N, CA and C atoms as an extended XYZ file, in Angstrom:
567
Properties=species:S:1:pos:R:3:atomname:S:1:resname:S:1:resid:I:1 pbc="F F F"
N       -37.510       37.783       18.914 N   MET     1
C       -36.534       38.716       19.408 CA  MET     1
C       -36.943       39.137       20.820 C   MET     1
N       -35.991       39.228       21.672 N   LEU     2
C       -36.246       39.614       23.061 CA  LEU     2
C       -36.358       41.127       23.177 C   LEU     2
N       -37.281       41.563       24.015 N   ALA     3
C       -37.443       42.994       24.271 CA  ALA     3
C       -37.185       43.232       25.761 C   ALA     3
N       -36.333       44.174       26.060 N   PHE     4
C       -35.984       44.467       27.446 CA  PHE     4
C       -36.450       45.873       27.788 C   PHE     4
N       -36.894       46.029       29.047 N   ALA     5
C       -37.381       47.331       29.502 CA  ALA     5
C       -36.228       48.280       29.783 C   ALA     5
N       -35.094       47.755       30.232 N   SER     6
C       -33.952       48.626       30.538 CA  SER     6
C       -32.655       47.912       30.192 C   SER     6
N       -31.605       48.654       30.212 N   VAL     7
C       -30.267       48.105       29.935 CA  VAL     7
C       -29.867       47.134       31.038 C   VAL     7
N       -30.224       47.451       32.269 N   GLN     8
C       -29.879       46.579       33.402 CA  GLN     8
C       -30.564       45.217       33.261 C   GLN     8
N       -31.812       45.194       32.798 N   GLU     9
C       -32.525       43.930       32.602 CA  GLU     9
C       -31.846       43.088       31.523 C   GLU     9
N       -31.380       43.730       30.457 N   MET    10
C       -30.682       43.026       29.383 CA  MET    10
C       -29.370       42.435       29.886 C   MET    10
N       -28.611       43.220       30.668 N   GLN    11
C       -27.347       42.726       31.193 CA  GLN    11
C       -27.561       41.558       32.142 C   GLN    11
N       -28.589       41.614       32.966 N   ASP    12
C       -28.887       40.510       33.876 CA  ASP    12
C       -29.260       39.245       33.101 C   ASP    12
N       -30.036       39.423       32.034 N   HIS    13
C       -30.425       38.264       31.227 CA  HIS    13
C       -29.196       37.584       30.628 C   HIS    13
N       -28.290       38.340       29.997 N   TYR    14
C       -27.110       37.749       29.362 CA  TYR    14
C       -26.139       37.170       30.386 C   TYR    14
N       -26.097       37.743       31.581 N   LYS    15
C       -25.269       37.192       32.643 CA  LYS    15
C       -25.806       35.813       33.065 C   LYS    15
N       -27.122       35.683       33.155 N   ALA    16
C       -27.733       34.399       33.506 CA  ALA    16
C       -27.495       33.358       32.415 C   ALA    16
N       -27.556       33.763       31.158 N   VAL    17
C       -27.295       32.836       30.054 CA  VAL    17
C       -25.857       32.348       30.104 C   VAL    17
N       -24.897       33.237       30.344 N   ARG    18
C       -23.490       32.842       30.458 CA  ARG    18
C       -23.274       31.867       31.609 C   ARG    18
N       -23.929       32.113       32.723 N   GLN    19
C       -23.822       31.224       33.890 CA  GLN    19
C       -24.336       29.829       33.537 C   GLN    19
N       -25.483       29.778       32.844 N   ARG    20
C       -26.051       28.493       32.461 CA  ARG    20
C       -25.120       27.725       31.531 C   ARG    20
N       -24.500       28.420       30.589 N   ILE    21
C       -23.587       27.779       29.641 CA  ILE    21
C       -22.356       27.249       30.362 C   ILE    21
N       -21.801       28.025       31.272 N   GLN    22
C       -20.598       27.599       31.988 CA  GLN    22
C       -20.878       26.421       32.912 C   GLN    22
N       -22.048       26.348       33.491 N   ASN    23
C       -22.364       25.280       34.442 CA  ASN    23
C       -22.965       24.039       33.795 C   ASN    23
N       -23.243       24.065       32.510 N   SER    24
C       -23.848       22.899       31.867 CA  SER    24
C       -22.787       21.818       31.656 C   SER    24
N       -23.172       20.540       31.723 N   PRO    25
C       -22.211       19.465       31.511 CA  PRO    25
C       -21.805       19.413       30.038 C   PRO    25
N       -20.604       18.917       29.752 N   PRO    26
C       -20.167       18.829       28.350 CA  PRO    26
C       -21.042       17.841       27.576 C   PRO    26
N       -21.206       18.102       26.281 N   LYS    27
C       -22.036       17.234       25.454 CA  LYS    27
C       -21.368       15.887       25.219 C   LYS    27
N       -20.050       15.886       25.078 N   PHE    28
C       -19.324       14.652       24.812 CA  PHE    28
C       -18.467       14.310       26.017 C   PHE    28
N       -18.448       13.056       26.354 N   LYS    29
C       -17.593       12.607       27.448 CA  LYS    29
C       -16.392       11.905       26.833 C   LYS    29
N       -15.230       12.420       27.137 N   TYR    30
C       -14.013       11.826       26.629 CA  TYR    30
C       -13.486       10.837       27.657 C   TYR    30
N       -13.160        9.682       27.185 N   ARG    31
C       -12.561        8.713       28.083 CA  ARG    31
C       -11.238        8.267       27.475 C   ARG    31
N       -10.270        7.974       28.292 N   PRO    32
C        -8.973        7.581       27.753 CA  PRO    32
C        -9.061        6.223       27.054 C   PRO    32
N        -8.326        6.097       25.979 N   VAL    33
C        -8.278        4.840       25.237 CA  VAL    33
C        -7.285        3.926       25.938 C   VAL    33
N        -7.718        2.708       26.202 N   GLU    34
C        -6.856        1.765       26.900 CA  GLU    34
C        -6.110        0.917       25.883 C   GLU    34
N        -4.827        0.744       26.100 N   ALA    35
C        -4.019       -0.089       25.223 CA  ALA    35
C        -4.294       -1.550       25.545 C   ALA    35
N        -4.674       -2.316       24.521 N   THR    36
C        -5.006       -3.722       24.745 CA  THR    36
C        -3.815       -4.621       24.521 C   THR    36
N        -2.857       -4.205       23.692 N   LYS    37
C        -1.691       -5.045       23.466 CA  LYS    37
C        -0.447       -4.175       23.437 C   LYS    37
N         0.673       -4.820       23.483 N   GLU    38
C         1.946       -4.112       23.490 CA  GLU    38
C         2.137       -3.389       22.163 C   GLU    38
N         2.665       -2.167       22.199 N   PRO    39
C         2.910       -1.467       20.932 CA  PRO    39
C         4.034       -2.145       20.160 C   PRO    39
N         3.910       -2.116       18.847 N   THR    40
C         4.944       -2.703       18.004 CA  THR    40
C         6.136       -1.750       17.908 C   THR    40
N         7.250       -2.286       17.496 N   GLN    41
C         8.466       -1.485       17.357 CA  GLN    41
C         8.332       -0.595       16.120 C   GLN    41
N         8.350        0.704       16.304 N   LEU    42
C         8.246        1.647       15.200 CA  LEU    42
C         9.632        2.018       14.703 C   LEU    42
N         9.766        2.322       13.420 N   PRO    43
C        11.078        2.752       12.927 CA  PRO    43
C        11.437        4.097       13.531 C   PRO    43
N        12.723        4.398       13.617 N   PRO    44
C        13.118        5.684       14.207 CA  PRO    44
C        12.616        6.843       13.345 C   PRO    44
N        12.234        7.916       14.004 N   ILE    45
C        11.730        9.092       13.305 CA  ILE    45
C        12.913        9.857       12.732 C   ILE    45
N        12.805       10.200       11.436 N   GLN    46
C        13.870       10.949       10.787 CA  GLN    46
C        13.502       12.422       10.737 C   GLN    46
N        14.489       13.258       10.964 N   THR    47
C        14.276       14.695       10.846 CA  THR    47
C        14.325       15.079        9.368 C   THR    47
N        13.772       16.233        9.006 N   PRO    48
C        13.841       16.658        7.604 CA  PRO    48
C        15.277       16.790        7.100 C   PRO    48
N        16.210       17.182        7.980 N   GLN    49
C        17.600       17.309        7.565 CA  GLN    49
C        18.171       15.943        7.191 C   GLN    49
N        17.815       14.899        7.944 N   GLU    50
C        18.307       13.557        7.628 CA  GLU    50
C        17.729       13.068        6.307 C   GLU    50
N        16.455       13.373        6.051 N   ILE    51
C        15.837       12.949        4.798 CA  ILE    51
C        16.494       13.659        3.624 C   ILE    51
N        16.727       14.982        3.755 N   LEU    52
C        17.353       15.727        2.662 CA  LEU    52
C        18.786       15.285        2.429 C   LEU    52
N        19.531       15.002        3.510 N   SER    53
C        20.916       14.563        3.321 CA  SER    53
C        20.957       13.193        2.656 C   SER    53
N        20.001       12.316        2.957 N   ALA    54
C        19.945       11.016        2.290 CA  ALA    54
C        19.609       11.185        0.817 C   ALA    54
N        18.755       12.151        0.497 N   ALA    55
C        18.386       12.377       -0.900 CA  ALA    55
C        19.547       12.951       -1.692 C   ALA    55
N        20.376       13.796       -1.068 N   LYS    56
C        21.497       14.401       -1.791 CA  LYS    56
C        22.610       13.396       -2.062 C   LYS    56
N        22.710       12.344       -1.246 N   LYS    57
C        23.784       11.373       -1.417 CA  LYS    57
C        23.509       10.389       -2.546 C   LYS    57
N        22.285       10.290       -2.999 N   THR    58
C        21.953        9.289       -4.004 CA  THR    58
C        22.109        9.861       -5.403 C   THR    58
N        22.333        8.971       -6.357 N   ASP    59
C        22.390        9.369       -7.755 CA  ASP    59
C        20.976        9.303       -8.303 C   ASP    59
N        20.419       10.436       -8.711 N   LEU    60
C        19.010       10.495       -9.052 CA  LEU    60
C        18.766       10.655      -10.540 C   LEU    60
N        19.768       10.436      -11.373 N   ARG    61
C        19.548       10.600      -12.803 CA  ARG    61
C        18.536        9.591      -13.294 C   ARG    61
N        17.676       10.048      -14.175 N   GLY    62
C        16.654        9.181      -14.715 CA  GLY    62
C        15.399        9.112      -13.860 C   GLY    62
N        15.339        9.870      -12.782 N   SER    63
C        14.150        9.824      -11.930 CA  SER    63
C        13.177       10.952      -12.258 C   SER    63
N        13.334       11.549      -13.410 N   TRP    64
C        12.404       12.589      -13.844 CA  TRP    64
C        11.493       12.001      -14.895 C   TRP    64
N        10.221       12.337      -14.853 N   ASP    65
C         9.338       11.954      -15.931 CA  ASP    65
C         9.010       13.202      -16.740 C   ASP    65
N         8.056       13.094      -17.639 N   GLU    66
C         7.776       14.237      -18.512 CA  GLU    66
C         7.173       15.420      -17.781 C   GLU    66
N         6.692       15.226      -16.544 N   TYR    67
C         6.070       16.312      -15.804 CA  TYR    67
C         6.968       16.906      -14.740 C   TYR    67
N         8.143       16.356      -14.497 N   GLY    68
C         9.026       16.918      -13.497 CA  GLY    68
C         9.540       15.877      -12.526 C   GLY    68
N         9.936       16.300      -11.323 N   PRO    69
C        10.536       15.376      -10.371 CA  PRO    69
C         9.533       14.350       -9.866 C   PRO    69
N        10.031       13.162       -9.616 N   VAL    70
C         9.181       12.097       -9.094 CA  VAL    70
C         9.706       11.658       -7.740 C   VAL    70
N         8.875       10.947       -7.012 N   SER    71
C         9.294       10.464       -5.706 CA  SER    71
C        10.052        9.156       -5.889 C   SER    71
N        10.875        8.840       -4.944 N   PHE    72
C        11.639        7.612       -4.987 CA  PHE    72
C        11.769        7.074       -3.573 C   PHE    72
N        12.149        5.826       -3.470 N   LYS    73
C        12.269        5.189       -2.167 CA  LYS    73
C        13.733        4.843       -1.944 C   LYS    73
N        14.277        5.310       -0.860 N   LYS    74
C        15.674        5.043       -0.518 CA  LYS    74
C        15.728        4.589        0.925 C   LYS    74
N        16.208        3.400        1.167 N   ASP    75
C        16.318        2.825        2.511 CA  ASP    75
C        14.977        2.839        3.238 C   ASP    75
N        13.900        2.564        2.510 N   GLY    76
C        12.588        2.494        3.127 CA  GLY    76
C        11.937        3.837        3.388 C   GLY    76
N        12.585        4.935        3.000 N   VAL    77
C        12.029        6.270        3.224 CA  VAL    77
C        11.613        6.838        1.880 C   VAL    77
N        10.379        7.339        1.784 N   ILE    78
C         9.905        7.943        0.538 CA  ILE    78
C        10.334        9.395        0.525 C   ILE    78
N        11.056        9.776       -0.503 N   CYS    79
C        11.564       11.141       -0.639 CA  CYS    79
C        11.037       11.711       -1.955 C   CYS    79
N        10.869       13.002       -1.977 N   VAL    80
C        10.498       13.684       -3.210 CA  VAL    80
C        11.648       14.577       -3.588 C   VAL    80
N        12.084       14.428       -4.809 N   LYS    81
C        13.219       15.197       -5.253 CA  LYS    81
C        12.770       16.595       -5.619 C   LYS    81
N        13.425       17.597       -5.065 N   GLY    82
C        13.061       18.976       -5.327 CA  GLY    82
C        13.736       19.514       -6.565 C   GLY    82
N        13.333       20.693       -6.961 N   ALA    83
C        13.872       21.298       -8.182 CA  ALA    83
C        15.333       21.674       -8.028 C   ALA    83
N        15.779       21.984       -6.791 N   GLU    84
C        17.172       22.376       -6.619 CA  GLU    84
C        18.116       21.197       -6.745 C   GLU    84
N        17.586       19.978       -6.741 N   GLU    85
C        18.425       18.798       -6.858 CA  GLU    85
C        18.319       18.201       -8.253 C   GLU    85
N        18.122       19.016       -9.261 N   ALA    86
C        17.970       18.515      -10.614 CA  ALA    86
C        19.254       17.842      -11.062 C   ALA    86
N        19.133       16.765      -11.813 N   PRO    87
C        20.342       16.110      -12.298 CA  PRO    87
C        21.184       17.056      -13.131 C   PRO    87
N        22.482       16.903      -13.037 N   ALA    88
C        23.387       17.818      -13.726 CA  ALA    88
C        23.323       17.649      -15.234 C   ALA    88
N        22.902       16.494      -15.713 N   ASN    89
C        22.917       16.268      -17.159 CA  ASN    89
C        21.675       16.813      -17.862 C   ASN    89
N        20.714       17.387      -17.136 N   ILE    90
C        19.533       17.983      -17.771 CA  ILE    90
C        19.756       19.490      -17.884 C   ILE    90
N        19.935       20.016      -19.112 N   PRO    91
C        20.100       21.467      -19.242 CA  PRO    91
C        18.786       22.174      -18.930 C   PRO    91
N        18.892       23.399      -18.448 N   LYS    92
C        17.712       24.132      -18.019 CA  LYS    92
C        17.365       25.222      -19.018 C   LYS    92
N        16.091       25.466      -19.138 N   ILE    93
C        15.606       26.616      -19.889 CA  ILE    93
C        14.684       27.374      -18.948 C   ILE    93
N        14.682       28.684      -19.049 N   TRP    94
C        13.964       29.506      -18.080 CA  TRP    94
C        12.721       30.101      -18.705 C   TRP    94
N        11.823       30.552      -17.858 N   LEU    95
C        10.540       31.087      -18.313 CA  LEU    95
C        10.708       32.343      -19.161 C   LEU    95
N        11.722       33.160      -18.841 N   GLU    96
C        11.952       34.366      -19.643 CA  GLU    96
C        12.328       33.995      -21.074 C   GLU    96
N        13.121       32.936      -21.225 N   GLU    97
C        13.537       32.515      -22.567 CA  GLU    97
C        12.345       31.998      -23.370 C   GLU    97
N        11.502       31.236      -22.733 N   ILE    98
C        10.318       30.726      -23.431 CA  ILE    98
C         9.391       31.881      -23.793 C   ILE    98
N         9.263       32.856      -22.889 N   THR    99
C         8.424       34.020      -23.182 CA  THR    99
C         8.964       34.796      -24.374 C   THR    99
N        10.278       34.999      -24.417 N   SER   100
C        10.844       35.737      -25.552 CA  SER   100
C        10.716       34.936      -26.848 C   SER   100
N        10.827       33.613      -26.772 N   LEU   101
C        10.678       32.773      -27.960 CA  LEU   101
C         9.245       32.868      -28.512 C   LEU   101
N         8.258       32.765      -27.637 N   VAL   102
C         6.857       32.871      -28.064 CA  VAL   102
C         6.555       34.296      -28.515 C   VAL   102
N         7.160       35.286      -27.854 N   SER   103
C         6.963       36.678      -28.243 CA  SER   103
C         7.493       36.924      -29.655 C   SER   103
N         8.662       36.379      -29.965 N   ASP   104
C         9.207       36.527      -31.316 CA  ASP   104
C         8.333       35.809      -32.346 C   ASP   104
N         7.834       34.657      -31.987 N   TYR   105
C         7.024       33.866      -32.913 CA  TYR   105
C         5.682       34.537      -33.195 C   TYR   105
N         5.035       35.054      -32.148 N   THR   106
C         3.701       35.639      -32.311 CA  THR   106
C         3.731       37.128      -32.629 C   THR   106
N         4.904       37.762      -32.554 N   LYS   107
C         5.061       39.205      -32.808 CA  LYS   107
C         4.279       40.043      -31.797 C   LYS   107
N         4.161       39.542      -30.564 N   LEU   108
C         3.500       40.273      -29.484 CA  LEU   108
C         4.539       40.572      -28.407 C   LEU   108
N         4.430       41.728      -27.777 N   SER   109
C         5.396       42.073      -26.734 CA  SER   109
C         5.088       41.277      -25.467 C   SER   109
N         6.122       40.951      -24.668 N   PRO   110
C         5.888       40.204      -23.426 CA  PRO   110
C         4.966       40.940      -22.449 C   PRO   110
N         5.078       42.272      -22.398 N   SER   111
C         4.195       43.011      -21.488 CA  SER   111
C         2.737       42.899      -21.920 C   SER   111
N         2.501       42.816      -23.229 N   LEU   112
C         1.144       42.640      -23.724 CA  LEU   112
C         0.645       41.217      -23.460 C   LEU   112
N         1.545       40.240      -23.591 N   ILE   113
C         1.162       38.847      -23.324 CA  ILE   113
C         0.749       38.675      -21.869 C   ILE   113
N         1.496       39.287      -20.940 N   TRP   114
C         1.211       39.087      -19.522 CA  TRP   114
C         0.209       40.087      -18.961 C   TRP   114
N        -0.380       40.934      -19.823 N   SER   115
C        -1.425       41.827      -19.341 CA  SER   115
C        -2.682       41.005      -19.041 C   SER   115
N        -3.676       41.640      -18.472 N   HIS   116
C        -4.900       40.922      -18.122 CA  HIS   116
C        -5.946       40.979      -19.232 C   HIS   116
N        -5.520       41.363      -20.417 N   ARG   117
C        -6.441       41.365      -21.548 CA  ARG   117
C        -6.732       39.935      -21.980 C   ARG   117
N        -7.882       39.736      -22.598 N   ARG   118
C        -8.291       38.382      -22.965 CA  ARG   118
C        -8.515       38.231      -24.467 C   ARG   118
N        -7.734       38.942      -25.257 N   ASP   119
C        -7.829       38.774      -26.698 CA  ASP   119
C        -7.363       37.366      -27.068 C   ASP   119
N        -7.899       36.841      -28.156 N   ARG   120
C        -7.600       35.473      -28.556 CA  ARG   120
C        -6.107       35.253      -28.784 C   ARG   120
N        -5.428       36.202      -29.421 N   GLU   121
C        -3.999       36.049      -29.694 CA  GLU   121
C        -3.189       36.022      -28.397 C   GLU   121
N        -3.567       36.883      -27.463 N   LEU   122
C        -2.841       36.953      -26.194 CA  LEU   122
C        -3.045       35.688      -25.369 C   LEU   122
N        -4.275       35.202      -25.322 N   VAL   123
C        -4.566       33.986      -24.567 CA  VAL   123
C        -3.838       32.800      -25.188 C   VAL   123
N        -3.817       32.720      -26.507 N   SER   124
C        -3.091       31.634      -27.178 CA  SER   124
C        -1.603       31.699      -26.883 C   SER   124
N        -1.045       32.904      -26.863 N   ALA   125
C         0.382       33.048      -26.552 CA  ALA   125
C         0.666       32.601      -25.118 C   ALA   125
N        -0.192       32.975      -24.176 N   ARG   126
C        -0.022       32.517      -22.790 CA  ARG   126
C        -0.102       31.004      -22.697 C   ARG   126
N        -1.080       30.413      -23.396 N   PHE   127
C        -1.227       28.963      -23.376 CA  PHE   127
C         0.020       28.281      -23.925 C   PHE   127
N         0.600       28.850      -24.989 N   LEU   128
C         1.828       28.283      -25.548 CA  LEU   128
C         2.971       28.345      -24.537 C   LEU   128
N         3.113       29.469      -23.871 N   ILE   129
C         4.187       29.618      -22.877 CA  ILE   129
C         4.001       28.608      -21.755 C   ILE   129
N         2.773       28.461      -21.284 N   TRP   130
C         2.539       27.562      -20.150 CA  TRP   130
C         2.746       26.101      -20.547 C   TRP   130
N         2.340       25.726      -21.762 N   SER   131
C         2.533       24.335      -22.159 CA  SER   131
C         4.010       24.031      -22.377 C   SER   131
N         4.759       24.981      -22.949 N   LEU   132
C         6.203       24.771      -23.113 CA  LEU   132
C         6.912       24.744      -21.760 C   LEU   132
N         6.494       25.617      -20.850 N   ALA   133
C         7.099       25.626      -19.523 CA  ALA   133
C         6.797       24.331      -18.781 C   ALA   133
N         5.598       23.827      -18.945 N   ARG   134
C         5.217       22.579      -18.269 CA  ARG   134
C         6.044       21.407      -18.779 C   ARG   134
N         6.378       21.433      -20.070 N   GLU   135
C         7.125       20.310      -20.630 CA  GLU   135
C         8.630       20.440      -20.455 C   GLU   135
N         9.173       21.660      -20.554 N   PHE   136
C        10.619       21.798      -20.600 CA  PHE   136
C        11.247       22.419      -19.348 C   PHE   136
N        10.500       23.130      -18.537 N   CYS   137
C        11.062       23.756      -17.330 CA  CYS   137
C        10.857       22.837      -16.133 C   CYS   137
N        11.652       21.805      -16.043 N   HIS   138
C        11.481       20.842      -14.953 CA  HIS   138
C        11.848       21.426      -13.600 C   HIS   138
N        12.564       22.541      -13.590 N   GLN   139
C        12.950       23.129      -12.304 CA  GLN   139
C        11.815       23.944      -11.687 C   GLN   139
N        10.719       24.133      -12.435 N   HIS   140
C         9.591       24.924      -11.930 CA  HIS   140
C         8.367       24.044      -11.746 C   HIS   140
N         7.676       24.231      -10.623 N   SER   141
C         6.404       23.546      -10.393 CA  SER   141
C         5.273       24.426      -10.926 C   SER   141
N         4.064       23.882      -10.941 N   LEU   142
C         2.913       24.682      -11.395 CA  LEU   142
C         2.700       25.930      -10.544 C   LEU   142
N         2.776       25.831       -9.194 N   PRO   143
C         2.617       27.062       -8.409 CA  PRO   143
C         3.711       28.091       -8.669 C   PRO   143
N         4.955       27.642       -8.922 N   SER   144
C         6.014       28.617       -9.174 CA  SER   144
C         5.841       29.276      -10.540 C   SER   144
N         5.371       28.518      -11.532 N   ILE   145
C         5.075       29.128      -12.839 CA  ILE   145
C         3.937       30.135      -12.682 C   ILE   145
N         2.905       29.744      -11.928 N   GLY   146
C         1.782       30.638      -11.711 CA  GLY   146
C         2.172       31.893      -10.963 C   GLY   146
N         3.053       31.754       -9.982 N   LYS   147
C         3.509       32.920       -9.224 CA  LYS   147
C         4.315       33.853      -10.115 C   LYS   147
N         5.111       33.280      -11.015 N   TRP   148
C         5.936       34.084      -11.903 CA  TRP   148
C         5.093       34.928      -12.846 C   TRP   148
N         3.972       34.367      -13.321 N   CYS   149
C         3.166       35.129      -14.288 CA  CYS   149
C         1.879       35.685      -13.692 C   CYS   149
N         1.720       35.596      -12.370 N   GLY   150
C         0.588       36.232      -11.709 CA  GLY   150
C        -0.731       35.521      -11.895 C   GLY   150
N        -0.692       34.204      -12.037 N   ARG   151
C        -1.909       33.416      -12.193 CA  ARG   151
C        -1.913       32.288      -11.170 C   ARG   151
N        -3.043       31.613      -11.049 N   ASP   152
C        -3.186       30.472      -10.155 CA  ASP   152
C        -2.630       29.215      -10.837 C   ASP   152
N        -2.214       28.223      -10.044 N   HIS   153
C        -1.632       27.014      -10.635 CA  HIS   153
C        -2.659       26.229      -11.450 C   HIS   153
N        -3.942       26.323      -11.097 N   THR   154
C        -4.949       25.618      -11.886 CA  THR   154
C        -5.144       26.279      -13.244 C   THR   154
N        -4.944       27.587      -13.309 N   THR   155
C        -4.992       28.283      -14.592 CA  THR   155
C        -3.856       27.806      -15.486 C   THR   155
N        -2.679       27.605      -14.890 N   ILE   156
C        -1.526       27.120      -15.650 CA  ILE   156
C        -1.806       25.718      -16.167 C   ILE   156
N        -2.384       24.872      -15.340 N   LEU   157
C        -2.691       23.497      -15.733 CA  LEU   157
C        -3.679       23.475      -16.897 C   LEU   157
N        -4.720       24.291      -16.813 N   HIS   158
C        -5.711       24.367      -17.884 CA  HIS   158
C        -5.085       24.922      -19.163 C   HIS   158
N        -4.310       26.001      -19.023 N   GLY   159
C        -3.695       26.613      -20.197 CA  GLY   159
C        -2.671       25.714      -20.862 C   GLY   159
N        -1.933       24.935      -20.075 N   ALA   160
C        -0.938       24.017      -20.643 CA  ALA   160
C        -1.620       22.928      -21.459 C   ALA   160
N        -2.749       22.441      -20.982 N   ALA   161
C        -3.480       21.417      -21.731 CA  ALA   161
C        -4.037       21.998      -23.036 C   ALA   161
N        -4.524       23.227      -22.982 N   ARG   162
C        -5.059       23.848      -24.191 CA  ARG   162
C        -3.946       24.251      -25.159 C   ARG   162
N        -2.779       24.635      -24.614 N   GLY   163
C        -1.682       25.081      -25.468 CA  GLY   163
C        -1.077       23.977      -26.309 C   GLY   163
N        -1.117       22.738      -25.808 N   LYS   164
C        -0.566       21.620      -26.587 CA  LYS   164
C        -1.384       21.350      -27.840 C   LYS   164
N        -2.633       21.797      -27.867 N   LYS   165
C        -3.501       21.552      -29.020 CA  LYS   165
C        -3.379       22.636      -30.085 C   LYS   165
N        -2.629       23.703      -29.796 N   LEU   166
C        -2.499       24.798      -30.762 CA  LEU   166
C        -1.548       24.398      -31.886 C   LEU   166
N        -1.777       24.868      -33.100 N   PRO   167
C        -0.935       24.460      -34.230 CA  PRO   167
C         0.511       24.943      -34.135 C   PRO   167
N         0.775       26.006      -33.404 N   ALA   168
C         2.146       26.519      -33.296 CA  ALA   168
C         2.981       25.725      -32.298 C   ALA   168
N         2.337       24.895      -31.486 N   TYR   169
C         3.053       24.208      -30.410 CA  TYR   169
C         4.176       23.302      -30.905 C   TYR   169
N         3.972       22.433      -31.913 N   PRO   170
C         5.068       21.540      -32.310 CA  PRO   170
C         6.303       22.287      -32.798 C   PRO   170
N         6.092       23.378      -33.539 N   GLU   171
C         7.247       24.132      -34.048 CA  GLU   171
C         8.015       24.790      -32.904 C   GLU   171
N         7.304       25.395      -31.955 N   LEU   172
C         7.980       26.027      -30.820 CA  LEU   172
C         8.648       24.984      -29.930 C   LEU   172
N         8.042       23.819      -29.780 N   ALA   173
C         8.659       22.755      -28.987 CA  ALA   173
C         9.963       22.290      -29.635 C   ALA   173
N         9.997       22.223      -30.972 N   ARG   174
C        11.255       21.864      -31.662 CA  ARG   174
C        12.318       22.928      -31.425 C   ARG   174
N        11.921       24.200      -31.423 N   GLN   175
C        12.896       25.271      -31.170 CA  GLN   175
C        13.451       25.187      -29.753 C   GLN   175
N        12.590       24.943      -28.766 N   VAL   176
C        13.054       24.817      -27.378 CA  VAL   176
C        13.965       23.604      -27.240 C   VAL   176
N        13.591       22.490      -27.881 N   GLN   177
C        14.429       21.298      -27.815 CA  GLN   177
C        15.782       21.560      -28.464 C   GLN   177
N        15.806       22.353      -29.538 N   GLY   178
C        17.080       22.716      -30.166 CA  GLY   178
C        17.965       23.527      -29.227 C   GLY   178
N        17.357       24.461      -28.490 N   ILE   179
C        18.115       25.246      -27.503 CA  ILE   179
C        18.693       24.323      -26.445 C   ILE   179
N        17.883       23.392      -25.955 N   LEU   180
C        18.358       22.471      -24.917 CA  LEU   180
C        19.450       21.544      -25.449 C   LEU   180
N        19.330       21.111      -26.706 N   ASP   181
C        20.376       20.265      -27.296 CA  ASP   181
C        21.693       21.015      -27.418 C   ASP   181
N        21.615       22.288      -27.842 N   ARG   182
C        22.849       23.087      -27.938 CA  ARG   182
C        23.489       23.248      -26.564 C   ARG   182
N        22.670       23.464      -25.540 N   ARG   183
C        23.217       23.634      -24.195 CA  ARG   183
C        23.831       22.354      -23.659 C   ARG   183
N        23.269       21.219      -24.023 N   SER   184
C        23.822       19.953      -23.526 CA  SER   184
C        25.157       19.646      -24.182 C   SER   184
N        25.391       20.164      -25.418 N   ARG   185
C        26.668       19.937      -26.098 CA  ARG   185
C        27.758       20.906      -25.655 C   ARG   185
N        27.359       22.040      -25.037 N   GLU   186
C        28.351       23.016      -24.587 CA  GLU   186
C        29.169       22.440      -23.439 C   GLU   186
N        30.470       22.756      -23.401 N   PRO   187
C        31.269       22.260      -22.272 CA  PRO   187
C        30.869       22.955      -20.981 C   PRO   187
N        30.845       22.184      -19.920 N   LYS   188
C        30.521       22.734      -18.609 CA  LYS   188
C        31.725       23.481      -18.057 C   LYS   188
N        31.471       24.638      -17.465 N   SER   189
C        32.589       25.418      -16.922 CA  SER   189
C        32.598       25.367      -15.415 C   SER   189
């Protein structure tokens, strides 16, 4: 550690250090890269609006897998289908409905399920909700599910994997599928 006799001596020392730093040559020398051959013809750059308009014009039914929207290639451009462009023939179920379904099944209130308590029953109920949401709520991504219930997306991913192993999962999945089947048979207005 440096010891200075006065404030003026300290200021002079730091002024000299700054001068040395400013006058020192750079450590790396940058040189321009020389082009050795002619550049190839690149495809025209598309704006995000052009990509989205191309995605909306295509028929995307059947491009969903069990985890949600998938990417597809149209005219050489890779597009990812967003949740707002869900096919019309897939009925939607919402997180509130799944929460109320699990709440009725487990006899726990939704406010208790979403509290920060870590009782085994509450954690199991959360895991059930997340696994059902992961399978049936194709309009929601993991971060949006996590934002809705105040958790991180990795917590949702872990809980969804654990929830599928719970014994109540197959029965609740049949109930959700029944709701979706009824909605698909209803006439569209």
